[in-house]
Coordinates of C-alpha atoms in Angstrom, one line a residue:
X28 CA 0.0 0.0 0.0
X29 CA 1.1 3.4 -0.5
X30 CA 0.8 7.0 -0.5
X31 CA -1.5 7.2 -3.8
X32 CA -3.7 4.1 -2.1
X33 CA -3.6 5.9 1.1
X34 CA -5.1 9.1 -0.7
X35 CA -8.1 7.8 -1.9
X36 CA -8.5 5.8 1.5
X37 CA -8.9 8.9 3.6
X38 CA -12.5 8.8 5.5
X39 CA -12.6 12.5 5.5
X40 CA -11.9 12.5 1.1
X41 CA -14.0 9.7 0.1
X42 CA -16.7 8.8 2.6
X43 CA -20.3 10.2 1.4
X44 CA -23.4 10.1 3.5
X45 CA -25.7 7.7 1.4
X46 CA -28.7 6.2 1.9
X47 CA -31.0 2.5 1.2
X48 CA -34.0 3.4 -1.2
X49 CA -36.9 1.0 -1.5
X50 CA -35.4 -2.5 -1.8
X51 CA -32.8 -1.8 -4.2
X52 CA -29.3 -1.0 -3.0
X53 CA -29.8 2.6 -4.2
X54 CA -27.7 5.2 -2.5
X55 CA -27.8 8.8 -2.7
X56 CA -24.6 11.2 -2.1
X57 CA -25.7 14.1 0.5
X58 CA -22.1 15.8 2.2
X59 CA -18.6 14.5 3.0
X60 CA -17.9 13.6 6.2
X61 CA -15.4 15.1 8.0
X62 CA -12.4 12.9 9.4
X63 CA -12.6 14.1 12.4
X64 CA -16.4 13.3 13.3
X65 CA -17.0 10.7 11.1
X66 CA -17.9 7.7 12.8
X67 CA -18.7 8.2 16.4
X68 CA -22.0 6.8 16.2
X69 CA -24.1 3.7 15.2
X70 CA -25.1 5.7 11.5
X71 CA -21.8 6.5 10.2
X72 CA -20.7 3.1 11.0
X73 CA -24.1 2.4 9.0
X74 CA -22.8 4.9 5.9
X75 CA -19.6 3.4 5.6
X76 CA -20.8 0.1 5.4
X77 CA -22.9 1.1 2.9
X78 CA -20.3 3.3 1.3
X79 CA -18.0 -0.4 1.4
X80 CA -21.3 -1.8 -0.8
X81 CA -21.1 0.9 -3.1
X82 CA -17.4 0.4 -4.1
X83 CA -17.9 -3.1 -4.8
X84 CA -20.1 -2.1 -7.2
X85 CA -17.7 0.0 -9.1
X86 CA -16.9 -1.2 -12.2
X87 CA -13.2 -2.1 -11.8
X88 CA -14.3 -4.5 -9.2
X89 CA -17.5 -6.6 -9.0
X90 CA -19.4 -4.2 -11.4
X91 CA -17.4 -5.9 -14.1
X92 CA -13.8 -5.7 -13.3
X93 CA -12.9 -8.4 -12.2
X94 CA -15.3 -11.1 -14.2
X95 CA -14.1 -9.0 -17.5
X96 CA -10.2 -9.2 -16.5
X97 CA -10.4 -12.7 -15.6
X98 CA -11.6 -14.0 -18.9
X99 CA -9.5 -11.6 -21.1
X100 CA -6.4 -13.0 -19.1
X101 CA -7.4 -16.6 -19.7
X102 CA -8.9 -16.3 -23.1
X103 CA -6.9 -18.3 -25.9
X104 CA -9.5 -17.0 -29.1
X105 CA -12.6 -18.1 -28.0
X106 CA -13.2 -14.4 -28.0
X107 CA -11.4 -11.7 -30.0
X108 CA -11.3 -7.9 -28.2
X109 CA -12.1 -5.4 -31.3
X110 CA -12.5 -2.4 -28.6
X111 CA -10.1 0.2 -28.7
X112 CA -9.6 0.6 -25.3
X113 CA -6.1 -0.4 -24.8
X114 CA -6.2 -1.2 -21.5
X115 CA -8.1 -3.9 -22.2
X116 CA -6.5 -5.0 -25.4
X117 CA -3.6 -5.5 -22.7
X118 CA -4.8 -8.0 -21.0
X119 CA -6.6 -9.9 -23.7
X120 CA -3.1 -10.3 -25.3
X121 CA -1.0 -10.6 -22.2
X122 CA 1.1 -7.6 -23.3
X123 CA -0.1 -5.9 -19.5
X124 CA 2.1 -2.8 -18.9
X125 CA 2.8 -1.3 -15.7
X126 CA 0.7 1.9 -16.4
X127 CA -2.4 0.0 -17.6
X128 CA -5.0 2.0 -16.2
X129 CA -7.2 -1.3 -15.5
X130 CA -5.2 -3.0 -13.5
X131 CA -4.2 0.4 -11.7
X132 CA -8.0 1.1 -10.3
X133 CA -8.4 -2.6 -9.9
X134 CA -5.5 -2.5 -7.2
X135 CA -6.9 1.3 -6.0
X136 CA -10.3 0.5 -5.6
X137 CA -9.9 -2.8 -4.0
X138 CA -7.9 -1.2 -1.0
X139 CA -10.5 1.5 -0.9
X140 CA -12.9 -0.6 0.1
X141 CA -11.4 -2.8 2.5
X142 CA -10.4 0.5 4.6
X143 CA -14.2 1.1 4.7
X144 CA -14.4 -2.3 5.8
X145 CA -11.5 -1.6 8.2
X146 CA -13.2 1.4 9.5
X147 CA -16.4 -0.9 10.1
X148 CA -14.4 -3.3 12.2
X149 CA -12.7 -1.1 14.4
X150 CA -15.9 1.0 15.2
X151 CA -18.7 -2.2 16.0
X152 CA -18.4 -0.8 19.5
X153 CA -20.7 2.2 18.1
X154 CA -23.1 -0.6 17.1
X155 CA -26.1 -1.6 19.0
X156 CA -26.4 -5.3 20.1
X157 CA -28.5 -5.8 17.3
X158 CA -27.4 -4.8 14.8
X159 CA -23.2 -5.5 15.1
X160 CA -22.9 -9.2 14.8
X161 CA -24.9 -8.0 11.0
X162 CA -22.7 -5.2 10.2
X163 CA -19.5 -7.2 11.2
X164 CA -20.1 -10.2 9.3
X165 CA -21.1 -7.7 6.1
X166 CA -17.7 -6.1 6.8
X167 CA -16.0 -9.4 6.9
X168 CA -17.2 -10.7 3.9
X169 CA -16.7 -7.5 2.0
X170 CA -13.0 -7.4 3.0
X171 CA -12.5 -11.1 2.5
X172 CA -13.7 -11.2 -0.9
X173 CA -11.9 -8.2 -1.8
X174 CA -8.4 -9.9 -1.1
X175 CA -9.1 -13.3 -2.7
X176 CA -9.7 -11.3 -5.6
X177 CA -6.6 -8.9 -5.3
X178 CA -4.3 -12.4 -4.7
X179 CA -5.8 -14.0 -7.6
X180 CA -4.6 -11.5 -10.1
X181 CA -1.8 -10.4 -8.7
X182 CA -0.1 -13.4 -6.9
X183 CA 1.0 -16.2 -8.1
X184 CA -1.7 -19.3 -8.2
X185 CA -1.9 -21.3 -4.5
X186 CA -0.4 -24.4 -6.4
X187 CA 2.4 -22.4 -8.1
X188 CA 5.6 -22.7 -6.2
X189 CA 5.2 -22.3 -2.4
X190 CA 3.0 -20.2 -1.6
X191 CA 4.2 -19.7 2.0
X192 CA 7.1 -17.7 0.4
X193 CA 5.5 -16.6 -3.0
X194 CA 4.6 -12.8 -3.0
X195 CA 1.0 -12.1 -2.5
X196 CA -0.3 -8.3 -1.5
X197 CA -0.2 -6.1 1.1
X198 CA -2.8 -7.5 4.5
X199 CA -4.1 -4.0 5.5
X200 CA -6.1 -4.7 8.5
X201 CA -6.7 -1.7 10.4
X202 CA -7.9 2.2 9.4
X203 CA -6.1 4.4 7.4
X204 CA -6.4 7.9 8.4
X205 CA -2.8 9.8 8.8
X206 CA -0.4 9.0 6.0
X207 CA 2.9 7.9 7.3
X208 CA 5.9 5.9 6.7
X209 CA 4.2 3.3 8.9
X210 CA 1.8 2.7 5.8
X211 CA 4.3 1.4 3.4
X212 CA 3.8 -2.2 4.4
X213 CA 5.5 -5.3 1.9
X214 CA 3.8 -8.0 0.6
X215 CA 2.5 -10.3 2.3
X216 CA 3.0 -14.0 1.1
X217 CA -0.1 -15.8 -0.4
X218 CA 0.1 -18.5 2.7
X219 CA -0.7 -15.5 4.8
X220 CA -3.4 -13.5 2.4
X221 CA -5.5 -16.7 1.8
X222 CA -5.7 -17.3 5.5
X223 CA -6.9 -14.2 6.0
X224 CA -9.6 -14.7 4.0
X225 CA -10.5 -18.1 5.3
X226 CA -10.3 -15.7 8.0
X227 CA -12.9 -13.3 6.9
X228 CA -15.1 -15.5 5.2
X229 CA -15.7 -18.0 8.1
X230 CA -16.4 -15.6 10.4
X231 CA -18.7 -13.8 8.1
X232 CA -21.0 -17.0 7.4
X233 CA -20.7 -17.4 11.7
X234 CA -21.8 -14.2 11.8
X235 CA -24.7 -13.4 9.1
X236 CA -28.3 -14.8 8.6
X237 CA -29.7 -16.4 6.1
X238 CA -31.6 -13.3 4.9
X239 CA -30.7 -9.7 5.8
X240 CA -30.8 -8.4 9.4
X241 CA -30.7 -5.6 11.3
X242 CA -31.8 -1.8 10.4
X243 CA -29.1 -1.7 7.8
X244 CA -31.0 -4.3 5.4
X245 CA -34.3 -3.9 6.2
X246 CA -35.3 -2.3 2.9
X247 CA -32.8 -4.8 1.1
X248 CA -34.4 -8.0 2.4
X249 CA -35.1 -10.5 -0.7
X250 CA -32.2 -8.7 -2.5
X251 CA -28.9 -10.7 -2.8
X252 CA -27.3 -7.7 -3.0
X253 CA -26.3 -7.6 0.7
X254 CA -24.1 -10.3 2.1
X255 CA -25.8 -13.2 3.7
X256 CA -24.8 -16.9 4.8
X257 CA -25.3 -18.1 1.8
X258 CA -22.7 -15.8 0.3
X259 CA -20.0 -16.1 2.4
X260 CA -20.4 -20.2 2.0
X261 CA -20.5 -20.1 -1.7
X262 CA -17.1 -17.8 -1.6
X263 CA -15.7 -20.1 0.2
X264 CA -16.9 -22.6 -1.9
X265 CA -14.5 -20.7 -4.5
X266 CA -11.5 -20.3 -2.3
X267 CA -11.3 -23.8 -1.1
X268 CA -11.6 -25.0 -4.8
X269 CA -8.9 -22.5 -5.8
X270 CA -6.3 -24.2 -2.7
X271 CA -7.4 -27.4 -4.4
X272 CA -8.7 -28.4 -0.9
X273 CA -11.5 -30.4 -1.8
X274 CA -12.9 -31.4 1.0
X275 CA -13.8 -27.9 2.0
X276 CA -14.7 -27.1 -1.1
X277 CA -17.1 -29.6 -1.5
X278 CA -18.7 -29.1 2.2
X279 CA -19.2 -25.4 1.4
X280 CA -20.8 -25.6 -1.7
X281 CA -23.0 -28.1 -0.3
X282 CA -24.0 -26.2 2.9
X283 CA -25.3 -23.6 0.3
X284 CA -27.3 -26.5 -1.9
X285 CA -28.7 -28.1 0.8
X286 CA -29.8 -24.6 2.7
X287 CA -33.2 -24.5 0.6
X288 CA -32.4 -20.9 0.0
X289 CA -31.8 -20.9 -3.4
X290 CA -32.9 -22.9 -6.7
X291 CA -32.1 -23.3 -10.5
X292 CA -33.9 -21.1 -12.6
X293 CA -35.7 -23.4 -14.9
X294 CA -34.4 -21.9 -17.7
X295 CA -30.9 -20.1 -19.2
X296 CA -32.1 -16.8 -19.4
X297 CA -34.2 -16.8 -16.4
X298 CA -30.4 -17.4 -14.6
X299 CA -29.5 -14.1 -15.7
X300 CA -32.8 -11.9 -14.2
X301 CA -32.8 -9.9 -12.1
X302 CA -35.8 -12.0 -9.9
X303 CA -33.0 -15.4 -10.9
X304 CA -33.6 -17.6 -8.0
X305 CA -30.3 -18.5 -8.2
X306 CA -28.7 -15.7 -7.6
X307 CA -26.3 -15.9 -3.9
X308 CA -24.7 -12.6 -4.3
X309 CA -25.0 -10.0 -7.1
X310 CA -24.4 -6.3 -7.6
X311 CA -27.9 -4.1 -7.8
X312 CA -28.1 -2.3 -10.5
X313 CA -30.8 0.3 -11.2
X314 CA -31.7 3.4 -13.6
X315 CA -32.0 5.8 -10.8
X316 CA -30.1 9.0 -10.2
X317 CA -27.5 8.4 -7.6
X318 CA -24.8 5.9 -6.8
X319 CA -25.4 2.5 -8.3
X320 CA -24.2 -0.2 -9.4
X321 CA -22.3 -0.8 -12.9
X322 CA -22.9 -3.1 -15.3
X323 CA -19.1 -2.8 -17.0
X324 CA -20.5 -7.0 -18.5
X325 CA -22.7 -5.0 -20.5
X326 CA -20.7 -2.0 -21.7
X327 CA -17.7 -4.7 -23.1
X328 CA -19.7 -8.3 -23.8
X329 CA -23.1 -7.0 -25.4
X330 CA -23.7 -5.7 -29.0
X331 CA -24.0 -1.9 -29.4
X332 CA -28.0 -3.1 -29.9
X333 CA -27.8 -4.2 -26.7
X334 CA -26.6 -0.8 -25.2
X335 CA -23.1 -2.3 -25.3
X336 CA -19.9 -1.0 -26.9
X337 CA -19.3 -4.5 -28.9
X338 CA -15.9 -5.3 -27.9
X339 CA -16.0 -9.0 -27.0
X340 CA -17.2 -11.1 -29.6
X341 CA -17.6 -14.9 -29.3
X342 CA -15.8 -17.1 -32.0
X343 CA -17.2 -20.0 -33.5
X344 CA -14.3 -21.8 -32.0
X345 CA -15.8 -21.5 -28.7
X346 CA -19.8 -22.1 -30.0
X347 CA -18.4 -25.4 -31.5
X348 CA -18.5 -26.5 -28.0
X349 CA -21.8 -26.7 -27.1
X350 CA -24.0 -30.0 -28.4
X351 CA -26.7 -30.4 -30.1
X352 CA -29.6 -29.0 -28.4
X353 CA -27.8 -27.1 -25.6
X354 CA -29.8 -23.9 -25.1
X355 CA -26.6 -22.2 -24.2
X356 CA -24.9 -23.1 -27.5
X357 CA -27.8 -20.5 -29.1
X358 CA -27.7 -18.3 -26.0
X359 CA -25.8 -15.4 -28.5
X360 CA -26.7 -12.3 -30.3
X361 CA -25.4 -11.4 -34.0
X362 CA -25.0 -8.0 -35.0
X363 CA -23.3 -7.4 -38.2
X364 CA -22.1 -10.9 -38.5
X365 CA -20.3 -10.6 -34.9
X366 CA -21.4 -12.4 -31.8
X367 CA -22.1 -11.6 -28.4
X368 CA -22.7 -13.2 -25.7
X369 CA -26.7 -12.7 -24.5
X370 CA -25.8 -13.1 -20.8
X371 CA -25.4 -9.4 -20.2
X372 CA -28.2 -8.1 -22.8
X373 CA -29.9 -5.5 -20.3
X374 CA -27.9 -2.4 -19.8
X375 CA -29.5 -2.3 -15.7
X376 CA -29.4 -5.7 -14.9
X377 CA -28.1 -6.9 -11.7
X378 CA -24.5 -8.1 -12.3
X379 CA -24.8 -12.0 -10.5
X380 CA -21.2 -12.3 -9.0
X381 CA -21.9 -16.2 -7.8
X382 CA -25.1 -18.2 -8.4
X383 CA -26.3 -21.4 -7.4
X384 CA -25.0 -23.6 -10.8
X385 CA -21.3 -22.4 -9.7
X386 CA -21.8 -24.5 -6.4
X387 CA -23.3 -27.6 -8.0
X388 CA -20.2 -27.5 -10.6
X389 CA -18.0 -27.4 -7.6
X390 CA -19.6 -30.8 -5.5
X391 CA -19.8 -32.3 -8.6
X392 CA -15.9 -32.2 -9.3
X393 CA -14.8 -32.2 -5.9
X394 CA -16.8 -35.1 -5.0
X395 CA -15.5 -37.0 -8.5
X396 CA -11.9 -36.2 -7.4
X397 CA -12.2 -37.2 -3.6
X398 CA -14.2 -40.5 -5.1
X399 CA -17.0 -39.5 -2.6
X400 CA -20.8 -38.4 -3.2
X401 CA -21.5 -36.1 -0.1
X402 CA -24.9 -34.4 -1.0
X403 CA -25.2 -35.9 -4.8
X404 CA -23.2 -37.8 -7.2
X405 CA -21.0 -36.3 -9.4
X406 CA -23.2 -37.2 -12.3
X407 CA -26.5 -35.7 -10.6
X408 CA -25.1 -32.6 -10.1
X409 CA -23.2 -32.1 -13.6
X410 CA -26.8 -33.2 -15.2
X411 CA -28.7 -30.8 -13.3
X412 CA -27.1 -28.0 -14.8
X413 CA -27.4 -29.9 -18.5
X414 CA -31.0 -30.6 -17.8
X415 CA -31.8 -26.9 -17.4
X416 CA -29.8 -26.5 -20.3
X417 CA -31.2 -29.1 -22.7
X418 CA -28.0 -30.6 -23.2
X419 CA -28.0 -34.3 -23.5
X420 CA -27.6 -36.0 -20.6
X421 CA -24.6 -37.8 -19.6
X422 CA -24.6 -41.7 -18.5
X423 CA -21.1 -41.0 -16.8
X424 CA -18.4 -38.4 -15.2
X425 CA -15.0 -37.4 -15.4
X426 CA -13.1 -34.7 -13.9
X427 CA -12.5 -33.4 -18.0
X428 CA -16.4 -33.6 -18.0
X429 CA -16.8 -31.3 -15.4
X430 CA -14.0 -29.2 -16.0
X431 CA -15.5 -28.4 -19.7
X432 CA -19.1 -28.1 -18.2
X433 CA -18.2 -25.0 -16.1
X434 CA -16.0 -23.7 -19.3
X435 CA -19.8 -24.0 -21.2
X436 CA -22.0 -22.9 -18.1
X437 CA -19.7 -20.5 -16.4
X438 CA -18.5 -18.3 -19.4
X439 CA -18.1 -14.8 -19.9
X440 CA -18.9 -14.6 -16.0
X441 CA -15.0 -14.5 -14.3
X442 CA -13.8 -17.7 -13.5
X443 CA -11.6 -18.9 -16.5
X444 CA -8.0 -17.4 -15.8
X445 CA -8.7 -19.0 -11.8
X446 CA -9.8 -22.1 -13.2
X447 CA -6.8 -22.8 -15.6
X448 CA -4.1 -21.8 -13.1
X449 CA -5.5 -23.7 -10.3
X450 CA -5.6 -27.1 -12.9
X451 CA -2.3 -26.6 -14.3
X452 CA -3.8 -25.4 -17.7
X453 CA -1.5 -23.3 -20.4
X454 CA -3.8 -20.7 -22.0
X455 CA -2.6 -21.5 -25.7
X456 CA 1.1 -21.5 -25.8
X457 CA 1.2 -19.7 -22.6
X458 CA 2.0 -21.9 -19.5
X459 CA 0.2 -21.5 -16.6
X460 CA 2.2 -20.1 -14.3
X461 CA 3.9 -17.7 -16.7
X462 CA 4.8 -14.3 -15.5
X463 CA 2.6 -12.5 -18.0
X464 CA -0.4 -14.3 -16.6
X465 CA -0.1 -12.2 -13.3
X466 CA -1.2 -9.2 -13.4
X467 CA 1.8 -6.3 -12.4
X468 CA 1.9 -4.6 -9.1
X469 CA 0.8 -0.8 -10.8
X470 CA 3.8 1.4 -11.1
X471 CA 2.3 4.5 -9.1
X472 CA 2.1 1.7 -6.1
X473 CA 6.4 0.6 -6.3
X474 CA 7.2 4.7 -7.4
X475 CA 5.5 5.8 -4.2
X476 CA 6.3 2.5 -1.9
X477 CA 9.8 1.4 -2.2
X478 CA 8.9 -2.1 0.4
X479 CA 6.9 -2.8 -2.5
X480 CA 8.3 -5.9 -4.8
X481 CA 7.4 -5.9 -8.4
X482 CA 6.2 -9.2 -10.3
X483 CA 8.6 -11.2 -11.9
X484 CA 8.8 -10.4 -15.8
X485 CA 7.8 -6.5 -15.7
X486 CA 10.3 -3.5 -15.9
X487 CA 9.5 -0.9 -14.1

């Protein structure tokens, strides 16, 4: 962390005074706060949670970010980038460059907010019994998330090397407020930033409900856009799979199944609605004046008809892979004989950041690789997700079987360049572990923090 992080991490510079509307996450900018009163009672501890919310949403992170970085980085032409942002372009042919602006706000917003998060943590004092086991486990799972996402893209993967001494990212634990010296911190390794969010996430499924609690959600009940059990068990679901530690990963998911909470929607499109009942966690997006969500899937992966810019369109090397009769193998737009994916059509819709297909995908090959069939067998699961999808069904499983069908189910949604390092996969010609394939620490971070290591492979 540095001094350009710790600038945009000042309470008194970047905390606004927003509000819940209806039963949307819809928050509306009144004042600053000042540093110096900010959050000596129970509703500025309520505004920066809410203000931790509303940078998730931004588009650099769960607004699009990080699904959007995540397939560019792992994509070997099943799509081609024909924006002319170059940022992107970067990425999508691992030529990333120290400056590249994406990967700079990536880094910037992440740490943003986890020092809301931070300043949520150290202030649950100012919290009222009922209402502080809610706002802490939010917190939690805000932070948490927001470093397994950080050490994805710029560490290298857990089963890379040792991750014990492999560089990871800075742990940031506590407020910023003062910039000082002290705030130059090194990186910590990955051992040490993947426990932390085991950490984070652990306690935040302790901690939260199954639906929304306390004053802070009351108007957001029924929306998954507030953290709930359910959430933090399905990211853990994710992080598990990422350690390769089956077991775990296979319990989690399956403590999210089993809950009755959520359910397929019984058809493709209907899992990509805004009412999808299979939604665990998502980013609200509305049309109303005021902070909101961003739908950055929509601006890069849907056709200019589709309020999109057009810039990732879908090869026929990658349609090819979809049989006969799989509703997802049609689930495309053409627009001037390009193709774009039809999962991010609607210019407001709801960005889903983990849904309930993702966790039978992940009992389904952690069960196959442990030989065990805790909740299901291996071939239930996978042909649950086919039957929704019209795909033939299968009369057996292998871990290749599975490891395509979240390729087919899970596209275009974040998971490919985490799902290729984690199984050893090259992307193309590229190994796995190659340096390009992790993202650079941004240059403004090692100009401005000297502690701070660069990546191997990049000049700065």
């Amino acid at each position: 962390m540095n001094v350009y992080i710790k600038n945009g991490l000042l309470i008194g510079l970047n905390l606004m005074l927003v509000t819940a509307c209806n039963d949307r996450l819809t928050v509306q900018p009144t004042q600053s706060i000042d540093v110096t009163q900010a959050l000596s009672n129970e509703q500025d501890v309520r505004i920066t949670l809410t203000g931790a919310y509303d940078g998730l949403s931004d588009g650099n992170l769960y607004g699009g970010g990080f699904q959007y970085i995540g397939e560019l980085l792992g994509d070997n032409r099943d799509v081609v980038f024909g924006g002319t942002f170059t940022a992107l372009d970067e990425l999508w042919r691992k030529t990333i460059t120290t400056t590249n602006t994406d990967v700079r706000d990536t880094w910037l917003d992440s740490y943003n907010v986890i020092n809301r998060t931070n300043n949520v943590l150290a202030n649950l004092e100012k919290v009222s019994e009922d209402n502080r086991t809610s706002y802490e486990g939010q917190a939690r799972f805000i932070r948490g998330a927001m470093y397994f996402e950080l050490i994805k893209l710029f560490g290298k993967s857990y089963n890379d090397g040792t991750p014990a001494s492999n560089p990871g990212v800075p742990l940031v634990l506590t407020p910023t407020g003062a910039v000082g010296d002290v705030d130059n911190r090194v990186r910590n390794s990955v051992a040490e930033v993947y426990a932390q969010v085991i950490d984070d996430l652990t306690k935040a499924e302790q901690l939260l409900a199954t639906s929304p609690t306390g004053t802070f959600a009351t108007a957001l009940v029924g929306n998954s856009g507030v953290a709930t059990k359910g959430a933090a068990q399905a990211m853990l679901a994710r992080v598990y799979l990422q350690q390769q530690n089956f077991a775990a990963a296979r319990d989690a998911a399956n403590r999210v199944i089993t809950s009755g909470t959520y359910t397929l929607a019984s058809d493709v499109a209907g899992a990509f609605s805004d009412v999808s009942p299979e939604s665990i966690f998502k980013i609200v997006v509305t049309d109303q004046d005021g902070i909101t969500g961003t739908n950055a899937l929509n601006t890069y992966f849907a056709s200019t008809r589709n309020s999109g810019r057009g810039d990732i369109r879908v090869q026929t090397k990658f349609r090819q892979l979809f049989g006969a009769g799989d509703v997802r193998g049609q689930f495309f737009t053409t627009v001037n004989n390009n193709v774009f994916t039809s999962k991010f059509n609607d210019l407001f819709g709801d960005v889903v950041v983990i849904r309930l297909a993702e966790m039978y995908l992940v009992r389904a090959e952690a069960n196959l690789r442990l030989n065990t069939s805790v909740g299901a067998t291996p071939l239930a699961d996978i042909n649950a997700i086919r039957t929704r999808a019209g795909a033939t069904q299968f009369t057996a499983v292998t871990v290749a079987d599975v490891l395509l069908e979240r390729r087919l189910e899970l596209a275009f949604e974040g998971q490919q360049i985490a799902d290729l390092k984690r199984t050893g996969t090259a992307v193309g010609t590229t190994p796995y572990n190659a340096n390009n394939l992790v993202l650079p620490i941004p240059q403004r971070e090692i100009d401005t923090n000297k502690q701070l290591a660069q990546n191997p492979g990049y000049i700065n």
